[in-house]
């Protein structure tokens, strides 16, 4: 992780919201699927991730970032990748 004090100001502004992220405290496991996850496990993991996002003070900034960058994996801003694709019709049309 880069030292934030060494980042140029515009880049630091773009990522500053992450300093307040709830997921910084719990790690990435609830937010990203392991390689061979079964459907039942995925639903429970997604539920846990969404619950954490629901307590996160930067949920709007996180979702905005995920949509703006077309983040293809994981739960960001309380939405799964599939749910985010539904908000981006052009992206959904090109994703299998
Ligand atoms: S909204 Fe969820 S994924 Fe985004 S920073 Fe907060 S806890 Fe992490």
PDB file of C-alpha atoms and ligand atoms in Angstrom:
ATOM      1  CA  UNK A   1       0.000   0.000   0.000  1.00  0.00           C
ATOM      2  CA  UNK A   2       1.459   3.355  -0.981  1.00  0.00           C
ATOM      3  CA  UNK A   3       2.137   5.891   1.720  1.00  0.00           C
ATOM      4  CA  UNK A   4      -0.794   8.372   1.332  1.00  0.00           C
ATOM      5  CA  UNK A   5       1.413  11.301   2.282  1.00  0.00           C
ATOM      6  CA  UNK A   6       3.533  10.609  -0.823  1.00  0.00           C
ATOM      7  CA  UNK A   7       0.648  10.519  -3.303  1.00  0.00           C
ATOM      8  CA  UNK A   8      -0.057  13.514  -5.521  1.00  0.00           C
ATOM      9  CA  UNK A   9      -3.030  15.481  -4.193  1.00  0.00           C
ATOM     10  CA  UNK A  10      -5.583  14.564  -6.918  1.00  0.00           C
ATOM     11  CA  UNK A  11      -4.851  10.842  -6.522  1.00  0.00           C
ATOM     12  CA  UNK A  12      -5.025  11.104  -2.753  1.00  0.00           C
ATOM     13  CA  UNK A  13      -8.428  12.800  -3.022  1.00  0.00           C
ATOM     14  CA  UNK A  14      -9.696   9.974  -5.233  1.00  0.00           C
ATOM     15  CA  UNK A  15      -8.851   7.341  -2.628  1.00  0.00           C
ATOM     16  CA  UNK A  16      -9.161   9.240   0.665  1.00  0.00           C
ATOM     17  CA  UNK A  17     -12.608   7.755   1.304  1.00  0.00           C
ATOM     18  CA  UNK A  18     -11.011   4.327   1.775  1.00  0.00           C
ATOM     19  CA  UNK A  19      -9.458   5.469   5.048  1.00  0.00           C
ATOM     20  CA  UNK A  20     -12.957   5.323   6.568  1.00  0.00           C
ATOM     21  CA  UNK A  21     -13.910   1.969   5.051  1.00  0.00           C
ATOM     22  CA  UNK A  22     -15.344  -0.692   7.366  1.00  0.00           C
ATOM     23  CA  UNK A  23     -13.729  -3.409   5.231  1.00  0.00           C
ATOM     24  CA  UNK A  24     -10.285  -2.135   6.208  1.00  0.00           C
ATOM     25  CA  UNK A  25     -10.965  -3.587   9.650  1.00  0.00           C
ATOM     26  CA  UNK A  26     -12.377  -6.966   8.611  1.00  0.00           C
ATOM     27  CA  UNK A  27     -10.312  -7.931   5.573  1.00  0.00           C
ATOM     28  CA  UNK A  28     -11.424  -8.788   2.048  1.00  0.00           C
ATOM     29  CA  UNK A  29     -12.742 -12.331   2.594  1.00  0.00           C
ATOM     30  CA  UNK A  30     -16.451 -11.443   2.902  1.00  0.00           C
ATOM     31  CA  UNK A  31     -16.291  -9.220  -0.168  1.00  0.00           C
ATOM     32  CA  UNK A  32     -14.675 -11.486  -2.768  1.00  0.00           C
ATOM     33  CA  UNK A  33     -15.578 -15.019  -3.797  1.00  0.00           C
ATOM     34  CA  UNK A  34     -13.000 -17.764  -3.345  1.00  0.00           C
ATOM     35  CA  UNK A  35     -12.096 -19.726  -6.479  1.00  0.00           C
ATOM     36  CA  UNK A  36     -14.644 -22.541  -6.156  1.00  0.00           C
ATOM     37  CA  UNK A  37     -17.503 -21.114  -4.176  1.00  0.00           C
ATOM     38  CA  UNK A  38     -20.873 -22.849  -4.226  1.00  0.00           C
ATOM     39  CA  UNK A  39     -24.102 -20.915  -4.652  1.00  0.00           C
ATOM     40  CA  UNK A  40     -25.231 -21.307  -1.030  1.00  0.00           C
ATOM     41  CA  UNK A  41     -21.842 -20.121   0.223  1.00  0.00           C
ATOM     42  CA  UNK A  42     -21.891 -17.181  -2.161  1.00  0.00           C
ATOM     43  CA  UNK A  43     -25.292 -16.034  -0.957  1.00  0.00           C
ATOM     44  CA  UNK A  44     -24.221 -16.151   2.687  1.00  0.00           C
ATOM     45  CA  UNK A  45     -20.888 -14.418   1.981  1.00  0.00           C
ATOM     46  CA  UNK A  46     -22.649 -11.721  -0.069  1.00  0.00           C
ATOM     47  CA  UNK A  47     -25.166 -11.257   2.751  1.00  0.00           C
ATOM     48  CA  UNK A  48     -22.338 -10.766   5.254  1.00  0.00           C
ATOM     49  CA  UNK A  49     -20.557  -8.319   2.976  1.00  0.00           C
ATOM     50  CA  UNK A  50     -23.709  -6.311   2.350  1.00  0.00           C
ATOM     51  CA  UNK A  51     -24.385  -6.191   6.073  1.00  0.00           C
ATOM     52  CA  UNK A  52     -20.918  -4.739   6.653  1.00  0.00           C
ATOM     53  CA  UNK A  53     -21.412  -2.239   3.824  1.00  0.00           C
ATOM     54  CA  UNK A  54     -24.650  -1.200   5.476  1.00  0.00           C
ATOM     55  CA  UNK A  55     -22.648   0.065   8.453  1.00  0.00           C
ATOM     56  CA  UNK A  56     -19.951   1.749   6.357  1.00  0.00           C
ATOM     57  CA  UNK A  57     -19.754   5.565   6.406  1.00  0.00           C
ATOM     58  CA  UNK A  58     -18.305   5.691   2.874  1.00  0.00           C
ATOM     59  CA  UNK A  59     -20.790   3.392   1.139  1.00  0.00           C
ATOM     60  CA  UNK A  60     -21.812   6.051  -1.403  1.00  0.00           C
ATOM     61  CA  UNK A  61     -18.236   6.903  -2.363  1.00  0.00           C
ATOM     62  CA  UNK A  62     -17.428   3.205  -2.623  1.00  0.00           C
ATOM     63  CA  UNK A  63     -20.372   2.469  -4.891  1.00  0.00           C
ATOM     64  CA  UNK A  64     -19.584   5.518  -7.018  1.00  0.00           C
ATOM     65  CA  UNK A  65     -15.999   4.289  -7.425  1.00  0.00           C
ATOM     66  CA  UNK A  66     -17.085   0.748  -8.308  1.00  0.00           C
ATOM     67  CA  UNK A  67     -19.552   1.995 -10.924  1.00  0.00           C
ATOM     68  CA  UNK A  68     -17.145   4.562 -12.365  1.00  0.00           C
ATOM     69  CA  UNK A  69     -14.368   1.987 -12.767  1.00  0.00           C
ATOM     70  CA  UNK A  70     -16.700  -0.878 -13.775  1.00  0.00           C
ATOM     71  CA  UNK A  71     -15.237  -2.934 -10.949  1.00  0.00           C
ATOM     72  CA  UNK A  72     -15.930  -6.489 -12.161  1.00  0.00           C
ATOM     73  CA  UNK A  73     -15.558  -8.462  -8.920  1.00  0.00           C
ATOM     74  CA  UNK A  74     -16.720  -8.433  -5.340  1.00  0.00           C
ATOM     75  CA  UNK A  75     -19.206  -6.545  -3.227  1.00  0.00           C
ATOM     76  CA  UNK A  76     -18.589  -2.795  -3.351  1.00  0.00           C
ATOM     77  CA  UNK A  77     -20.890  -0.157  -1.935  1.00  0.00           C
ATOM     78  CA  UNK A  78     -23.350  -2.798  -0.803  1.00  0.00           C
ATOM     79  CA  UNK A  79     -23.902  -4.271  -4.271  1.00  0.00           C
ATOM     80  CA  UNK A  80     -22.593  -7.418  -5.889  1.00  0.00           C
ATOM     81  CA  UNK A  81     -20.910  -7.279  -9.284  1.00  0.00           C
ATOM     82  CA  UNK A  82     -24.106  -8.580 -10.886  1.00  0.00           C
ATOM     83  CA  UNK A  83     -26.218  -5.918  -9.191  1.00  0.00           C
ATOM     84  CA  UNK A  84     -23.804  -3.202 -10.300  1.00  0.00           C
ATOM     85  CA  UNK A  85     -23.888  -4.443 -13.892  1.00  0.00           C
ATOM     86  CA  UNK A  86     -27.661  -3.992 -13.856  1.00  0.00           C
ATOM     87  CA  UNK A  87     -27.069  -0.320 -13.130  1.00  0.00           C
ATOM     88  CA  UNK A  88     -24.708  -0.057 -16.100  1.00  0.00           C
ATOM     89  CA  UNK A  89     -26.654  -1.269 -19.162  1.00  0.00           C
ATOM     90  CA  UNK A  90     -23.775  -0.774 -21.577  1.00  0.00           C
ATOM     91  CA  UNK A  91     -21.416  -2.785 -19.370  1.00  0.00           C
ATOM     92  CA  UNK A  92     -23.993  -5.547 -18.835  1.00  0.00           C
ATOM     93  CA  UNK A  93     -24.432  -5.977 -22.577  1.00  0.00           C
ATOM     94  CA  UNK A  94     -20.724  -6.749 -23.059  1.00  0.00           C
ATOM     95  CA  UNK A  95     -20.315  -9.016 -19.996  1.00  0.00           C
ATOM     96  CA  UNK A  96     -21.039 -12.747 -20.399  1.00  0.00           C
TER      97      UNK A  96
HETATM   98  S1  LIG B   1     -19.146   0.101   1.315  1.00  0.00           S
HETATM   99 FE1  LIG B   1     -18.499  -1.998   1.744  1.00  0.00          FE
HETATM  100  S2  LIG B   1     -16.913  -2.510   0.237  1.00  0.00           S
HETATM  101 FE2  LIG B   1     -17.211  -0.265   0.239  1.00  0.00          FE
HETATM  102  S3  LIG B   1     -15.666   0.544   1.614  1.00  0.00           S
HETATM  103 FE3  LIG B   1     -17.502   0.216   2.823  1.00  0.00          FE
HETATM  104  S4  LIG B   1     -17.359  -1.838   3.666  1.00  0.00           S
HETATM  105 FE4  LIG B   1     -15.840  -1.675   2.033  1.00  0.00          FE
END
